[in-house]
Coordinates of C-alpha atoms and ligand atoms in Angstrom, one line a residue:
M845 CA 0.0 0.0 0.0
S846 CA 1.1 3.6 -0.6
D847 CA 3.1 5.6 2.0
K848 CA 0.2 8.1 2.0
R849 CA -1.9 5.7 4.1
P850 CA -2.6 7.3 7.5
S851 CA -1.3 5.6 10.5
W852 CA -1.7 5.6 14.3
G853 CA 0.5 8.0 16.2
S854 CA 1.5 5.7 19.0
K855 CA 1.4 2.1 20.2
L856 CA -0.9 3.1 23.1
G857 CA -3.3 4.7 20.6
V858 CA -3.8 1.5 18.6
M859 CA -4.2 -0.5 21.8
L860 CA -6.8 1.8 23.3
A861 CA -8.7 2.2 20.0
A862 CA -8.9 -1.5 19.5
A863 CA -9.9 -2.2 23.1
G864 CA -12.4 0.7 22.7
S865 CA -14.1 -1.2 19.8
A866 CA -14.5 -4.3 22.0
V867 CA -15.6 -2.5 25.2
G868 CA -19.1 -1.2 24.7
L869 CA -22.8 -1.9 25.2
G870 CA -22.0 -5.6 24.9
N871 CA -20.1 -5.5 28.2
M872 CA -22.2 -3.1 30.2
W873 CA -25.7 -3.7 28.9
R874 CA -25.8 -7.1 27.3
F875 CA -23.3 -9.0 29.6
P876 CA -25.2 -8.4 32.9
F877 CA -28.6 -9.4 31.6
S878 CA -27.2 -12.4 29.7
T879 CA -25.4 -13.5 32.8
A880 CA -28.5 -13.1 34.8
Q881 CA -30.6 -15.1 32.3
N882 CA -28.0 -17.9 32.0
G883 CA -27.3 -18.8 35.6
G884 CA -24.6 -16.4 36.9
G885 CA -21.2 -17.8 37.7
S886 CA -21.3 -20.8 35.3
F887 CA -22.0 -18.5 32.4
L888 CA -19.1 -16.3 33.4
L889 CA -16.8 -19.3 33.5
I890 CA -17.7 -20.4 29.9
Y891 CA -17.5 -16.8 28.8
L892 CA -13.9 -16.5 30.2
I893 CA -12.8 -19.8 28.6
C894 CA -14.2 -18.8 25.2
A895 CA -12.8 -15.3 25.4
F896 CA -9.3 -16.5 26.1
S897 CA -9.4 -19.2 23.4
I898 CA -11.7 -18.4 20.5
G899 CA -11.9 -14.6 21.0
L900 CA -8.2 -14.0 21.5
S901 CA -7.1 -16.1 18.5
L902 CA -9.6 -14.4 16.2
V903 CA -8.6 -10.9 17.3
F904 CA -4.9 -11.8 16.8
A905 CA -5.6 -13.4 13.4
E906 CA -7.6 -10.4 12.1
A907 CA -5.0 -7.9 13.3
A908 CA -2.1 -9.9 11.9
L909 CA -3.8 -10.0 8.5
G910 CA -4.5 -6.2 8.5
M911 CA -0.9 -5.4 9.6
K912 CA 0.5 -7.6 6.8
V913 CA -1.7 -6.3 3.9
R914 CA -2.2 -2.7 5.1
S915 CA -5.5 -2.3 3.3
D916 CA -9.2 -2.8 4.0
P917 CA -10.7 -6.3 4.6
T918 CA -11.6 -6.7 0.9
D919 CA -8.0 -6.4 -0.2
A920 CA -6.8 -8.4 2.9
F921 CA -9.0 -11.4 2.0
G922 CA -8.2 -10.8 -1.7
W923 CA -4.6 -11.2 -0.8
I924 CA -5.3 -14.6 0.5
S925 CA -7.2 -15.5 -2.6
P926 CA -9.1 -13.3 -5.1
K927 CA -12.1 -15.5 -4.6
L928 CA -12.3 -14.4 -1.0
R929 CA -12.7 -10.7 -1.6
F930 CA -16.4 -11.1 -0.9
I931 CA -15.7 -11.6 2.8
G932 CA -14.6 -7.9 2.9
V933 CA -17.8 -6.8 1.4
L934 CA -19.7 -8.9 4.0
C935 CA -17.8 -6.9 6.7
V936 CA -19.2 -3.7 5.3
L937 CA -22.7 -5.2 5.1
T938 CA -22.5 -6.2 8.7
S939 CA -21.6 -2.6 9.7
I940 CA -24.7 -1.4 7.7
V941 CA -26.8 -3.7 9.9
I942 CA -25.1 -3.0 13.3
L943 CA -24.3 0.7 13.2
P944 CA -27.9 2.0 12.8
Y945 CA -29.5 0.0 15.7
Y946 CA -26.4 0.3 17.9
S947 CA -26.7 4.1 17.4
V948 CA -30.4 4.0 18.3
V949 CA -29.4 2.6 21.7
G950 CA -26.5 5.1 21.8
G951 CA -29.1 7.8 21.4
W952 CA -31.2 6.4 24.3
I953 CA -28.1 6.4 26.5
L954 CA -27.4 10.0 25.6
A955 CA -30.9 10.9 26.5
Y956 CA -30.6 9.2 29.9
V957 CA -27.4 11.2 30.7
F958 CA -29.7 14.2 30.9
K959 CA -32.9 12.5 32.1
V960 CA -31.3 11.0 35.2
F961 CA -31.4 14.5 36.8
T962 CA -35.2 14.8 36.3
F963 CA -36.0 11.4 37.9
S964 CA -37.9 11.4 41.1
S965 CA -38.4 8.6 43.6
G966 CA -41.7 6.7 43.2
E967 CA -41.7 7.3 39.5
D968 CA -42.7 4.4 37.2
F969 CA -39.4 3.9 35.3
N970 CA -41.0 1.2 33.1
A971 CA -43.5 3.8 31.9
V972 CA -40.8 6.4 31.5
F973 CA -38.7 4.2 29.3
N974 CA -41.7 3.0 27.4
D975 CA -43.0 6.5 26.7
F976 CA -39.6 7.7 25.6
S977 CA -38.6 4.7 23.3
T978 CA -42.0 4.6 21.6
A979 CA -42.2 8.3 20.9
T980 CA -41.1 9.5 17.4
T981 CA -39.3 12.8 17.7
E982 CA -37.3 12.6 20.9
P983 CA -35.4 9.4 20.4
L984 CA -34.8 10.4 16.8
I985 CA -33.2 13.7 17.9
Y986 CA -30.9 11.9 20.3
F987 CA -30.1 9.3 17.7
L988 CA -29.2 12.0 15.2
L989 CA -26.9 13.7 17.8
Y990 CA -25.2 10.4 18.6
L991 CA -24.6 9.5 15.0
T992 CA -23.3 13.0 14.2
A993 CA -20.8 12.8 17.0
T994 CA -19.6 9.4 15.9
A995 CA -19.3 10.6 12.3
T996 CA -17.4 13.8 13.4
I997 CA -14.8 11.8 15.3
V998 CA -14.3 9.4 12.3
Y999 CA -14.1 12.4 9.9
F1000 CA -11.1 13.7 11.9
G1001 CA -9.3 10.5 11.0
I1002 CA -7.2 7.9 12.6
Q1003 CA -4.8 10.0 14.6
N1004 CA -6.7 13.1 15.2
G1005 CA -10.1 11.6 15.6
I1006 CA -10.3 7.9 16.7
E1007 CA -6.9 7.8 18.5
K1008 CA -7.3 11.0 20.5
F1009 CA -10.9 10.2 21.5
S1010 CA -10.0 6.6 22.6
K1011 CA -7.0 7.8 24.6
V1012 CA -9.2 10.1 26.7
M1013 CA -12.3 7.9 26.8
M1014 CA -10.9 4.5 27.8
P1015 CA -8.9 5.5 30.9
L1016 CA -11.8 7.8 32.0
L1017 CA -14.2 4.9 31.5
L1018 CA -12.1 2.6 33.7
V1019 CA -11.7 5.1 36.5
L1020 CA -15.4 6.1 36.6
L1021 CA -16.4 2.4 36.5
V1022 CA -14.2 1.6 39.4
V1023 CA -15.6 4.5 41.4
L1024 CA -19.1 3.5 40.7
M1025 CA -18.4 -0.2 41.6
V1026 CA -16.9 0.8 44.9
R1027 CA -20.0 2.9 45.7
V1028 CA -22.4 0.1 44.8
L1029 CA -20.4 -2.4 46.8
M1030 CA -21.0 -0.3 49.9
L1031 CA -24.7 -0.9 49.7
D1032 CA -26.6 -3.3 52.0
K1033 CA -26.8 -6.8 50.7
A1034 CA -24.4 -6.0 47.9
W1035 CA -22.5 -9.1 48.7
D1036 CA -25.5 -11.3 47.6
G1037 CA -25.0 -9.9 44.1
V1038 CA -21.3 -10.7 44.2
V1039 CA -22.0 -14.2 45.2
F1040 CA -24.6 -14.7 42.5
F1041 CA -22.1 -13.3 39.9
F1042 CA -19.2 -15.6 40.9
R1043 CA -20.7 -18.7 42.3
P1044 CA -20.9 -21.3 39.5
D1045 CA -24.2 -23.1 39.4
F1046 CA -23.4 -26.1 37.3
S1047 CA -27.0 -27.3 37.3
K1048 CA -27.7 -24.3 35.0
L1049 CA -24.9 -25.3 32.6
T1050 CA -26.8 -26.5 29.6
G1051 CA -25.9 -26.6 25.9
E1052 CA -27.9 -23.5 25.5
T1053 CA -26.1 -21.4 28.1
M1054 CA -22.8 -22.5 26.7
L1055 CA -23.8 -21.3 23.2
N1056 CA -25.1 -18.1 24.6
A1057 CA -21.8 -17.5 26.3
M1058 CA -20.0 -18.1 23.0
G1059 CA -22.3 -15.7 21.2
Q1060 CA -21.7 -13.1 23.9
V1061 CA -17.9 -13.4 23.3
F1062 CA -18.3 -12.7 19.5
F1063 CA -20.5 -9.7 20.0
S1064 CA -18.5 -8.3 22.9
I1065 CA -15.1 -8.7 21.4
S1066 CA -16.2 -7.4 18.0
V1067 CA -14.8 -10.2 15.9
G1068 CA -16.2 -11.4 12.6
M1069 CA -16.5 -8.1 10.7
G1070 CA -12.9 -7.0 10.0
I1071 CA -12.5 -4.4 12.6
Y1072 CA -9.1 -5.5 13.7
I1073 CA -8.1 -6.0 10.0
T1074 CA -9.0 -2.4 9.5
Y1075 CA -7.3 -1.0 12.6
G1076 CA -4.3 -3.3 12.0
S1077 CA -4.0 -1.8 8.4
Y1078 CA -3.1 1.6 9.9
V1079 CA -0.2 0.3 12.0
K1080 CA 3.1 1.6 10.7
K1081 CA 5.5 -1.2 9.6
D1082 CA 8.0 -1.5 12.4
S1083 CA 9.1 -4.1 15.0
V1084 CA 5.9 -4.1 17.0
T1085 CA 4.1 -7.5 17.2
V1086 CA 0.4 -8.4 17.0
C1087 CA 0.5 -9.6 20.6
Q1088 CA 2.0 -6.4 21.9
L1089 CA -0.8 -4.3 20.3
M1090 CA -3.8 -6.5 20.8
W1091 CA -3.6 -8.1 24.3
P1092 CA -5.5 -5.2 25.8
V1093 CA -8.5 -6.0 23.7
I1094 CA -9.1 -9.2 25.5
V1095 CA -7.9 -8.1 28.9
L1096 CA -9.9 -4.9 29.0
D1097 CA -13.0 -6.5 27.5
I1098 CA -13.0 -9.1 30.3
L1099 CA -12.1 -6.5 32.9
V1100 CA -14.9 -4.2 31.9
S1101 CA -17.4 -7.1 31.8
L1102 CA -16.3 -8.1 35.4
L1103 CA -16.6 -4.5 36.6
A1104 CA -20.0 -4.1 35.0
G1105 CA -21.2 -7.4 36.7
L1106 CA -19.8 -6.2 40.0
T1107 CA -21.7 -3.0 39.7
V1108 CA -25.0 -4.1 38.3
F1109 CA -25.6 -7.3 40.3
P1110 CA -24.9 -5.9 43.8
A1111 CA -27.1 -2.9 43.0
V1112 CA -29.9 -5.1 41.8
F1113 CA -29.7 -7.5 44.8
S1114 CA -29.5 -4.7 47.4
F1115 CA -32.8 -3.2 46.1
D1116 CA -34.6 -6.5 45.5
V1117 CA -35.4 -5.6 41.9
P1118 CA -36.0 -8.4 39.4
I1119 CA -32.8 -9.7 38.1
N1120 CA -34.3 -11.1 35.0
A1121 CA -35.5 -7.8 33.5
G1122 CA -33.6 -8.6 30.3
P1123 CA -32.5 -5.8 27.9
S1124 CA -34.4 -3.1 29.8
L1125 CA -32.3 -3.9 33.0
I1126 CA -30.2 -0.7 32.9
F1127 CA -33.0 1.6 31.7
I1128 CA -35.7 0.6 34.1
T1129 CA -34.0 -1.1 37.1
L1130 CA -31.0 1.0 37.6
P1131 CA -32.7 4.4 37.6
Q1132 CA -34.9 3.1 40.4
I1133 CA -31.7 2.5 42.4
F1134 CA -30.1 5.9 41.4
V1135 CA -33.0 7.8 42.9
S1136 CA -32.9 6.0 46.2
I1137 CA -29.3 6.4 47.3
P1138 CA -27.5 9.6 48.5
F1139 CA -25.9 11.4 45.5
G1140 CA -27.7 8.7 43.4
R1141 CA -28.4 11.0 40.5
F1142 CA -24.8 12.0 40.3
F1143 CA -23.8 8.3 40.2
G1144 CA -26.5 7.6 37.6
F1145 CA -25.2 10.4 35.5
M1146 CA -21.7 8.9 35.8
F1147 CA -23.1 5.5 34.8
F1148 CA -24.7 6.7 31.7
V1149 CA -21.7 8.8 30.7
I1150 CA -19.5 5.7 31.0
L1151 CA -21.9 3.8 28.9
L1152 CA -22.0 6.6 26.3
G1153 CA -18.2 6.6 26.0
A1154 CA -18.0 2.9 25.7
A1155 CA -20.7 2.8 23.1
A1156 CA -19.1 5.7 21.1
T1157 CA -15.7 3.9 20.8
S1158 CA -17.5 0.9 19.4
S1159 CA -19.6 2.8 17.0
I1160 CA -16.5 4.6 15.7
S1161 CA -15.0 1.3 14.8
L1162 CA -18.1 0.1 13.0
L1163 CA -18.1 3.3 10.9
E1164 CA -14.4 3.1 10.3
V1165 CA -14.7 -0.4 8.6
A1166 CA -17.1 1.1 6.0
V1167 CA -15.1 4.3 5.6
T1168 CA -11.8 2.5 5.0
F1169 CA -13.6 0.3 2.5
M1170 CA -15.0 3.3 0.6
C1171 CA -11.6 5.1 0.7
D1172 CA -9.6 2.0 -0.4
Q1173 CA -11.9 0.4 -2.8
L1174 CA -14.1 3.2 -4.1
K1175 CA -11.3 5.8 -3.9
M1176 CA -13.5 8.3 -2.1
T1177 CA -12.1 11.0 0.2
R1178 CA -12.6 10.3 3.9
R1179 CA -15.0 13.2 4.1
A1180 CA -17.3 11.9 1.3
A1181 CA -17.1 8.4 2.7
V1182 CA -18.1 9.5 6.2
V1183 CA -21.0 11.7 4.9
R1184 CA -22.4 9.1 2.6
F1185 CA -22.3 6.2 5.0
S1186 CA -23.7 8.3 7.8
V1187 CA -26.6 9.4 5.7
L1188 CA -27.3 5.7 4.8
C1189 CA -27.2 4.8 8.5
L1190 CA -29.4 7.7 9.4
T1191 CA -32.0 6.5 7.0
I1192 CA -32.0 3.0 8.2
G1193 CA -31.7 4.0 11.9
T1194 CA -34.7 6.3 11.6
L1195 CA -36.8 3.3 10.6
V1196 CA -35.2 1.2 13.4
S1197 CA -35.9 3.8 16.0
M1198 CA -39.5 4.1 14.9
S1199 CA -40.0 0.3 15.0
F1200 CA -40.7 0.8 18.8
G1201 CA -43.5 3.3 18.1
R1202 CA -45.2 4.2 14.9
L1203 CA -43.7 1.3 12.9
S1204 CA -44.2 -1.3 15.7
G1205 CA -46.9 -3.0 13.7
F1206 CA -44.3 -3.8 11.0
T1207 CA -43.0 -7.2 12.2
V1208 CA -41.3 -10.1 10.5
A1209 CA -41.7 -13.5 12.3
G1210 CA -43.0 -11.6 15.4
K1211 CA -39.9 -9.4 15.6
N1212 CA -39.8 -5.7 15.1
L1213 CA -37.1 -4.1 12.9
F1214 CA -34.8 -3.5 15.9
D1215 CA -34.9 -7.2 17.0
Q1216 CA -34.5 -8.3 13.4
F1217 CA -31.3 -6.3 13.0
D1218 CA -30.0 -7.5 16.3
F1219 CA -30.8 -11.1 15.5
L1220 CA -29.3 -10.9 12.0
A1221 CA -26.1 -9.3 13.3
S1222 CA -25.3 -11.3 16.4
N1223 CA -26.7 -14.7 15.4
I1224 CA -25.9 -14.7 11.6
L1225 CA -23.6 -12.1 10.2
L1226 CA -20.9 -11.9 12.9
P1227 CA -20.6 -15.7 13.3
T1228 CA -20.6 -16.1 9.5
G1229 CA -17.8 -13.5 9.2
G1230 CA -15.9 -15.2 12.0
F1231 CA -16.3 -18.6 10.4
L1232 CA -15.1 -17.3 7.0
T1233 CA -12.1 -15.6 8.6
C1234 CA -11.1 -18.9 10.2
I1235 CA -11.4 -20.8 7.0
A1236 CA -9.5 -18.1 5.0
I1237 CA -6.7 -17.9 7.5
G1238 CA -6.6 -21.4 8.9
W1239 CA -7.2 -23.4 5.8
V1240 CA -6.6 -21.3 2.6
L1241 CA -3.6 -19.2 3.8
G1242 CA -2.3 -21.4 6.6
C1243 CA -1.6 -20.1 10.1
D1244 CA 2.2 -20.5 9.6
K1245 CA 2.0 -17.5 7.2
L1246 CA 0.8 -15.3 10.0
V1247 CA 3.2 -15.6 12.9
V1248 CA 1.4 -14.3 15.9
F1249 CA 3.5 -15.8 18.7
Q1250 CA 7.3 -16.3 18.7
N1251 CA 6.7 -19.1 21.2
K1252 CA 6.2 -22.4 19.3
F1253 CA 3.7 -23.8 21.8
L1254 CA 1.5 -20.7 21.8
Q1255 CA 1.6 -20.5 18.0
R1256 CA 0.4 -24.1 17.9
C1257 CA -2.5 -23.3 20.2
F1258 CA -3.4 -20.4 18.0
T1259 CA -3.4 -22.6 14.9
L1260 CA -5.5 -25.2 16.7
C1261 CA -8.1 -22.5 17.7
I1262 CA -8.3 -20.9 14.2
K1263 CA -8.4 -24.2 12.3
W1264 CA -10.6 -26.3 14.5
I1265 CA -12.0 -25.0 17.7
A1266 CA -13.3 -21.6 16.6
P1267 CA -15.0 -22.8 13.3
A1268 CA -16.6 -25.7 15.2
A1269 CA -17.9 -23.4 17.9
I1270 CA -19.2 -20.9 15.3
V1271 CA -21.1 -23.6 13.4
L1272 CA -22.8 -24.5 16.7
I1273 CA -23.7 -20.8 17.4
L1274 CA -25.0 -20.5 13.8
L1275 CA -27.1 -23.6 14.1
K1276 CA -28.5 -22.4 17.4
G1277 CA -29.1 -18.9 16.0
L1278 CA -31.2 -20.5 13.2
N1279 CA -33.0 -22.7 15.7
I1280 CA -31.7 -25.8 14.0
L1281 CA -30.1 -27.0 17.2
Ligands
PFF989 N1 -18.1 -5.0 20.9 C1 -19.1 -4.0 20.9 C2 -19.7 -4.0 22.3 O1 -19.4 -4.9 23.1 O2 -20.6 -3.2 22.5 C3 -20.2 -4.2 19.9 C4 -19.7 -4.4 18.6 C5 -18.9 -3.5 17.9 C6 -20.0 -5.6 18.0 C7 -18.4 -3.9 16.7 C8 -19.5 -6.0 16.7 C9 -18.7 -5.1 16.1 F1 -18.3 -5.4 14.9

């Protein structure tokens, strides 16, 4: 690739931007309710095993490919074999599906950053959330603001936009999350939540919970849509290894999931609110808690700001995959690529946002547009992308062409994961996603 290709300004910048992609709503919104629904500690155990094996090897494989080819996923897979270029196009398609609905939730969070100050005790937060999410104009305004902010950061480019934002946001997020966790752990009965989170209940360990944990790893670590190929393609050619750059992705992803669990569960247990609230857990259950503790609104504000930062660094990476594709393949300027793709997402996202209100009657197989997009992305597109990546790298290219570890034993484990374990696990997730299993 040409020398004109932009690059990251520092090693820390790549590390935090890549970790920022992984750490997001998946850790702080999806992980707590999935853990609650799948039996607590035993789910956590499977999640950890899958993250360290399948998740880690896929992140390293994607990043190594990007660092080698230094172009977008289409060229990267095309370098392995011209017949595989379509996988790169699939990555862009996946971002067209995920970014709009992810940004709708991002807009909700932005709204709650302000709303938390207007909450009063005794309020029916179920109704508050319902009224807000089913309205037309208000959620659309927040969605528009959220998407515009994402697009602006990506427009400023790799070093001045994504890297600078991630370098501020990621440390801030960790500090705020630790402060919040300490506060919550001081509540009465908080320990019950900790016990629920960590104590493995092996009677709940079914095939289904194991597959849910694997699915959570894919979504949470952002593998299967070329994000680390894209980010890796902006790494300057020097002596730095894949391992040195990408280890924080897994470590921070797991750490933030643990911190989120140690914040949400103790809070939920100490207020005796239903643990199985599902996706609405943080929008309905947590505000109830924030209005009942001293300085609760301030802590609630902090919680939603953390969530907003985490979501933003993930949305940025989703947009960057498409922008890099449009710049590298369609030879567009960054500005044109950002504007065009954002307008496309704005259009799709508007329909997705309205699928809770005016368009709620429009369902396919009983699911509204939002649920359709989430299902398509998490259960079909990401696992398919991950599977094709494993086949391309493990079988067509050969893992020996991508040296990820200097240590022979670790490189052999990596090969085993990419060639056998990850593809087999993904096929199981896909079959389950399609209700065949
Ligand atoms: N990993 C992000 C999260 O945990 O919120 C979500 C995500 C981003 C999924 C990018 C997939 C993706 F390609």
